[in-house]
PDB file of C-alpha atoms in Angstrom:
ATOM      1  CA  MET Y   1       0.318   0.070   0.007  1.00  0.00           C
ATOM      2  CA  ALA Y   2       1.342   3.380  -0.182  1.00  0.00           C
ATOM      3  CA  THR Y   3       1.486   6.404   1.984  1.00  0.00           C
ATOM      4  CA  TRP Y   4      -1.184   8.306   0.992  1.00  0.00           C
ATOM      5  CA  GLN Y   5      -3.721   5.114   1.616  1.00  0.00           C
ATOM      6  CA  ILE Y   6      -2.459   4.404   4.882  1.00  0.00           C
ATOM      7  CA  VAL Y   7      -2.626   8.298   5.688  1.00  0.00           C
ATOM      8  CA  LEU Y   8      -6.323   8.613   4.036  1.00  0.00           C
ATOM      9  CA  ILE Y   9      -7.117   5.299   6.158  1.00  0.00           C
ATOM     10  CA  VAL Y  10      -5.733   6.802   9.520  1.00  0.00           C
ATOM     11  CA  ILE Y  11      -7.586   9.978   9.067  1.00  0.00           C
ATOM     12  CA  THR Y  12     -10.640   8.005   8.400  1.00  0.00           C
ATOM     13  CA  VAL Y  13     -10.532   6.315  11.700  1.00  0.00           C
ATOM     14  CA  LEU Y  14      -9.697   9.273  13.791  1.00  0.00           C
ATOM     15  CA  MET Y  15     -12.932  11.282  12.087  1.00  0.00           C
ATOM     16  CA  LEU Y  16     -14.796   7.893  13.066  1.00  0.00           C
ATOM     17  CA  ALA Y  17     -13.632   7.813  16.441  1.00  0.00           C
ATOM     18  CA  ALA Y  18     -14.587  11.589  17.018  1.00  0.00           C
ATOM     19  CA  VAL Y  19     -18.173  11.032  15.563  1.00  0.00           C
ATOM     20  CA  ILE Y  20     -18.797   8.089  18.312  1.00  0.00           C
ATOM     21  CA  ALA Y  21     -17.141  10.112  20.873  1.00  0.00           C
ATOM     22  CA  LEU Y  22     -19.329  13.463  19.816  1.00  0.00           C
ATOM     23  CA  TYR Y  23     -22.475  11.277  19.916  1.00  0.00           C
ATOM     24  CA  ILE Y  24     -21.777   9.501  23.234  1.00  0.00           C
ATOM     25  CA  LEU Y  25     -21.368  13.105  24.928  1.00  0.00           C
ATOM     26  CA  GLY Y  26     -24.425  14.311  23.086  1.00  0.00           C
ATOM     27  CA  ARG Y  27     -26.532  11.849  24.461  1.00  0.00           C
ATOM     28  CA  LYS Y  28     -24.928  12.421  28.128  1.00  0.00           C
ATOM     29  CA  SER Y  29     -25.486  15.975  27.900  1.00  0.00           C
ATOM     30  CA  GLN Y  30     -29.093  15.764  26.607  1.00  0.00           C
ATOM     31  CA  LYS Y  31     -29.923  13.378  29.614  1.00  0.00           C
ATOM     32  CA  LYS Y  32     -28.764  16.005  31.753  1.00  0.00           C
ATOM     33  CA  LYS Y  33     -30.854  18.762  30.360  1.00  0.00           C
ATOM     34  CA  GLU Y  34     -34.037  16.237  30.402  1.00  0.00           C
ATOM     35  CA  GLU Y  35     -33.183  15.835  34.266  1.00  0.00           C
ATOM     36  CA  GLN Y  36     -32.697  19.866  34.711  1.00  0.00           C
ATOM     37  CA  ASP Y  37     -35.847  20.798  33.045  1.00  0.00           C
ATOM     38  CA  ALA Y  38     -37.570  18.394  34.984  1.00  0.00           C
ATOM     39  CA  GLN Y  39     -36.323  19.793  38.185  1.00  0.00           C
ATOM     40  CA  ILE Y  40     -36.703  23.199  36.975  1.00  0.00           C
ATOM     41  CA  ALA Y  41     -40.404  22.095  36.523  1.00  0.00           C
ATOM     42  CA  ALA Y  42     -41.085  20.927  39.699  1.00  0.00           C
ATOM     43  CA  SER Y  43     -40.047  23.802  41.834  1.00  0.00           C
ATOM     44  CA  ALA Y  44     -41.933  26.471  39.184  1.00  0.00           C
ATOM     45  CA  GLN Y  45     -43.894  28.791  40.785  1.00  0.00           C
ATOM     46  CA  THR Y  46     -46.208  31.901  38.922  1.00  0.00           C
ATOM     47  CA  ILE Y  47     -45.509  35.291  40.043  1.00  0.00           C
ATOM     48  CA  SER Y  48     -46.369  38.667  39.313  1.00  0.00           C
ATOM     49  CA  MET Y  49     -43.866  41.312  38.514  1.00  0.00           C
ATOM     50  CA  LEU Y  50     -43.295  44.490  37.495  1.00  0.00           C
ATOM     51  CA  VAL Y  51     -40.020  44.591  34.899  1.00  0.00           C
ATOM     52  CA  ILE Y  52     -37.876  47.333  35.440  1.00  0.00           C
ATOM     53  CA  ASP Y  53     -34.910  46.588  33.182  1.00  0.00           C
ATOM     54  CA  LYS Y  54     -33.711  43.692  30.672  1.00  0.00           C
ATOM     55  CA  LYS Y  55     -30.256  43.147  29.294  1.00  0.00           C
ATOM     56  CA  ARG Y  56     -27.848  40.844  28.237  1.00  0.00           C
ATOM     57  CA  MET Y  57     -24.961  41.308  30.099  1.00  0.00           C
ATOM     58  CA  LYS Y  58     -22.266  39.371  31.791  1.00  0.00           C
ATOM     59  CA  LEU Y  59     -22.962  37.328  35.051  1.00  0.00           C
ATOM     60  CA  LYS Y  60     -20.314  39.334  37.301  1.00  0.00           C
ATOM     61  CA  ASP Y  61     -21.787  42.450  36.063  1.00  0.00           C
ATOM     62  CA  SER Y  62     -25.462  41.455  36.842  1.00  0.00           C
ATOM     63  CA  GLY Y  63     -25.691  41.982  40.320  1.00  0.00           C
ATOM     64  CA  LEU Y  64     -26.682  38.473  41.079  1.00  0.00           C
ATOM     65  CA  PRO Y  65     -25.896  37.111  44.506  1.00  0.00           C
ATOM     66  CA  ALA Y  66     -22.211  35.989  45.119  1.00  0.00           C
ATOM     67  CA  ALA Y  67     -23.710  32.167  45.573  1.00  0.00           C
ATOM     68  CA  VAL Y  68     -25.082  32.221  42.244  1.00  0.00           C
ATOM     69  CA  LEU Y  69     -21.714  33.111  40.630  1.00  0.00           C
ATOM     70  CA  ALA Y  70     -19.852  30.886  42.326  1.00  0.00           C
ATOM     71  CA  GLN Y  71     -22.064  27.970  41.460  1.00  0.00           C
ATOM     72  CA  THR Y  72     -21.774  28.853  37.809  1.00  0.00           C
ATOM     73  CA  PRO Y  73     -18.942  27.370  35.613  1.00  0.00           C
ATOM     74  CA  LYS Y  74     -15.921  29.769  35.058  1.00  0.00           C
ATOM     75  CA  LEU Y  75     -16.488  30.067  31.284  1.00  0.00           C
ATOM     76  CA  LEU Y  76     -20.025  30.816  31.921  1.00  0.00           C
ATOM     77  CA  ARG Y  77     -19.466  33.880  34.006  1.00  0.00           C
ATOM     78  CA  GLY Y  78     -17.495  35.906  31.058  1.00  0.00           C
ATOM     79  CA  SER Y  79     -20.207  35.362  28.376  1.00  0.00           C
ATOM     80  CA  LYS Y  80     -23.326  37.636  28.388  1.00  0.00           C
ATOM     81  CA  MET Y  81     -26.662  36.268  29.487  1.00  0.00           C
ATOM     82  CA  PRO Y  82     -30.651  37.632  29.522  1.00  0.00           C
ATOM     83  CA  ILE Y  83     -30.646  39.585  32.769  1.00  0.00           C
ATOM     84  CA  VAL Y  84     -33.894  40.445  33.647  1.00  0.00           C
ATOM     85  CA  LYS Y  85     -34.525  43.367  36.664  1.00  0.00           C
ATOM     86  CA  ALA Y  86     -37.975  43.419  38.241  1.00  0.00           C
ATOM     87  CA  LYS Y  87     -40.033  44.534  41.384  1.00  0.00           C
ATOM     88  CA  VAL Y  88     -41.669  41.410  43.115  1.00  0.00           C
ATOM     89  CA  GLY Y  89     -43.810  42.560  45.811  1.00  0.00           C
ATOM     90  CA  PRO Y  90     -41.710  45.242  47.648  1.00  0.00           C
ATOM     91  CA  LYS Y  91     -38.228  43.822  46.644  1.00  0.00           C
ATOM     92  CA  ILE Y  92     -36.524  44.797  43.438  1.00  0.00           C
ATOM     93  CA  MET Y  93     -34.860  41.141  42.380  1.00  0.00           C
ATOM     94  CA  THR Y  94     -32.435  40.453  39.310  1.00  0.00           C
ATOM     95  CA  PHE Y  95     -33.508  37.298  37.103  1.00  0.00           C
ATOM     96  CA  ILE Y  96     -31.901  35.082  34.715  1.00  0.00           C
ATOM     97  CA  CYS Y  97     -34.362  34.739  31.800  1.00  0.00           C
ATOM     98  CA  GLU Y  98     -34.277  31.790  29.119  1.00  0.00           C
ATOM     99  CA  GLY Y  99     -33.049  33.169  25.615  1.00  0.00           C
ATOM    100  CA  GLU Y 100     -36.050  32.256  23.565  1.00  0.00           C
ATOM    101  CA  ILE Y 101     -38.493  34.466  25.368  1.00  0.00           C
ATOM    102  CA  PHE Y 102     -35.728  37.486  26.099  1.00  0.00           C
ATOM    103  CA  ASP Y 103     -37.189  39.237  23.377  1.00  0.00           C
ATOM    104  CA  SER Y 104     -40.791  38.971  24.153  1.00  0.00           C
ATOM    105  CA  ILE Y 105     -40.900  40.490  27.553  1.00  0.00           C
ATOM    106  CA  PRO Y 106     -42.117  44.011  27.772  1.00  0.00           C
ATOM    107  CA  THR Y 107     -40.300  46.400  29.838  1.00  0.00           C
ATOM    108  CA  LYS Y 108     -41.928  48.853  32.337  1.00  0.00           C
ATOM    109  CA  LYS Y 109     -45.068  46.415  32.265  1.00  0.00           C
ATOM    110  CA  GLU Y 110     -46.300  44.055  34.744  1.00  0.00           C
ATOM    111  CA  VAL Y 111     -46.291  40.543  33.649  1.00  0.00           C
ATOM    112  CA  LYS Y 112     -47.003  36.953  35.266  1.00  0.00           C
ATOM    113  CA  ALA Y 113     -44.089  34.789  35.024  1.00  0.00           C
ATOM    114  CA  VAL Y 114     -43.249  31.590  35.609  1.00  0.00           C
ATOM    115  CA  VAL Y 115     -40.333  31.508  37.891  1.00  0.00           C
ATOM    116  CA  SER Y 116     -38.102  28.371  39.589  1.00  0.00           C
ATOM    117  CA  GLY Y 117     -35.446  30.174  41.670  1.00  0.00           C
ATOM    118  CA  LEU Y 118     -33.767  33.029  40.106  1.00  0.00           C
ATOM    119  CA  TYR Y 119     -34.733  31.569  36.611  1.00  0.00           C
ATOM    120  CA  ILE Y 120     -37.839  32.899  34.094  1.00  0.00           C
ATOM    121  CA  THR Y 121     -38.967  30.096  32.087  1.00  0.00           C
ATOM    122  CA  SER Y 122     -42.220  31.875  30.746  1.00  0.00           C
ATOM    123  CA  VAL Y 123     -44.079  35.141  30.801  1.00  0.00           C
ATOM    124  CA  LYS Y 124     -47.647  35.962  30.430  1.00  0.00           C
ATOM    125  CA  GLY Y 125     -48.709  39.490  30.037  1.00  0.00           C
ATOM    126  CA  ILE Y 126     -51.552  40.898  32.088  1.00  0.00           C
ATOM    127  CA  ARG Y 127     -52.095  44.202  30.854  1.00  0.00           C
ATOM    128  CA  VAL Y 128     -50.385  44.227  27.708  1.00  0.00           C
ATOM    129  CA  SER Y 129     -50.309  41.736  24.846  1.00  0.00           C
ATOM    130  CA  ASN Y 130     -46.778  40.002  24.483  1.00  0.00           C
ATOM    131  CA  VAL Y 131     -46.160  41.013  20.830  1.00  0.00           C
ATOM    132  CA  PRO Y 132     -42.173  40.287  20.270  1.00  0.00           C
ATOM    133  CA  VAL Y 133     -40.080  43.350  19.259  1.00  0.00           C
ATOM    134  CA  ALA Y 134     -39.017  43.279  15.781  1.00  0.00           C
ATOM    135  CA  LYS Y 135     -35.755  41.989  15.032  1.00  0.00           C
ATOM    136  CA  LYS Y 136     -33.017  44.081  14.275  1.00  0.00           C
ATOM    137  CA  LYS Y 137     -31.977  43.559  10.119  1.00  0.00           C
ATOM    138  CA  LYS Y 138     -28.457  41.965   9.670  1.00  0.00           C
ATOM    139  CA  PHE Y 139     -25.973  44.008   7.498  1.00  0.00           C
ATOM    140  CA  TRP Y 140     -26.147  41.100   4.848  1.00  0.00           C
ATOM    141  CA  ASP Y 141     -29.946  41.269   4.974  1.00  0.00           C
ATOM    142  CA  ARG Y 142     -30.110  45.155   4.031  1.00  0.00           C
ATOM    143  CA  PHE Y 143     -27.458  44.558   2.168  1.00  0.00           C
ATOM    144  CA  LYS Y 144     -29.694  41.891  -0.288  1.00  0.00           C
ATOM    145  CA  LYS Y 145     -32.693  44.143   0.197  1.00  0.00           C
ATOM    146  CA  GLN Y 146     -30.840  46.795  -1.689  1.00  0.00           C
ATOM    147  CA  GLN Y 147     -29.381  44.424  -4.441  1.00  0.00           C
ATOM    148  CA  ALA Y 148     -33.105  43.875  -5.170  1.00  0.00           C
ATOM    149  CA  GLU Y 149     -34.389  47.370  -5.541  1.00  0.00           C
TER     150      GLU Y 149
END
């Protein structure tokens, strides 16, 4: 056999091993996520809150309690997360929100939210309809529109 054939076989075997490893890791992480979702659903409660502000900011800059920051992995502390500041009863609290519903949360409005600890999983409007904010057009979309005209 020629050397290029041996190299090709070795690369194929390595690629196959990588695909198998990723498949196994993906299944494990999917099981973990399902268990975490079950725990979140078990401790969920519906509360009424007045949303003061919402931003995507780093966890260390968000004003969350020190215990929450200590529990998060170091890689996540520097990444930007959807943070919501809301008034619940007489207290002003900081919540972490799911990324999918972050854009649909109205600011300066009262909403009913399903909360599990400091994590908002869903929101229903009380005095306002939940109309999602129009997404900002990306550069490439604007460029395509200009070319079409």
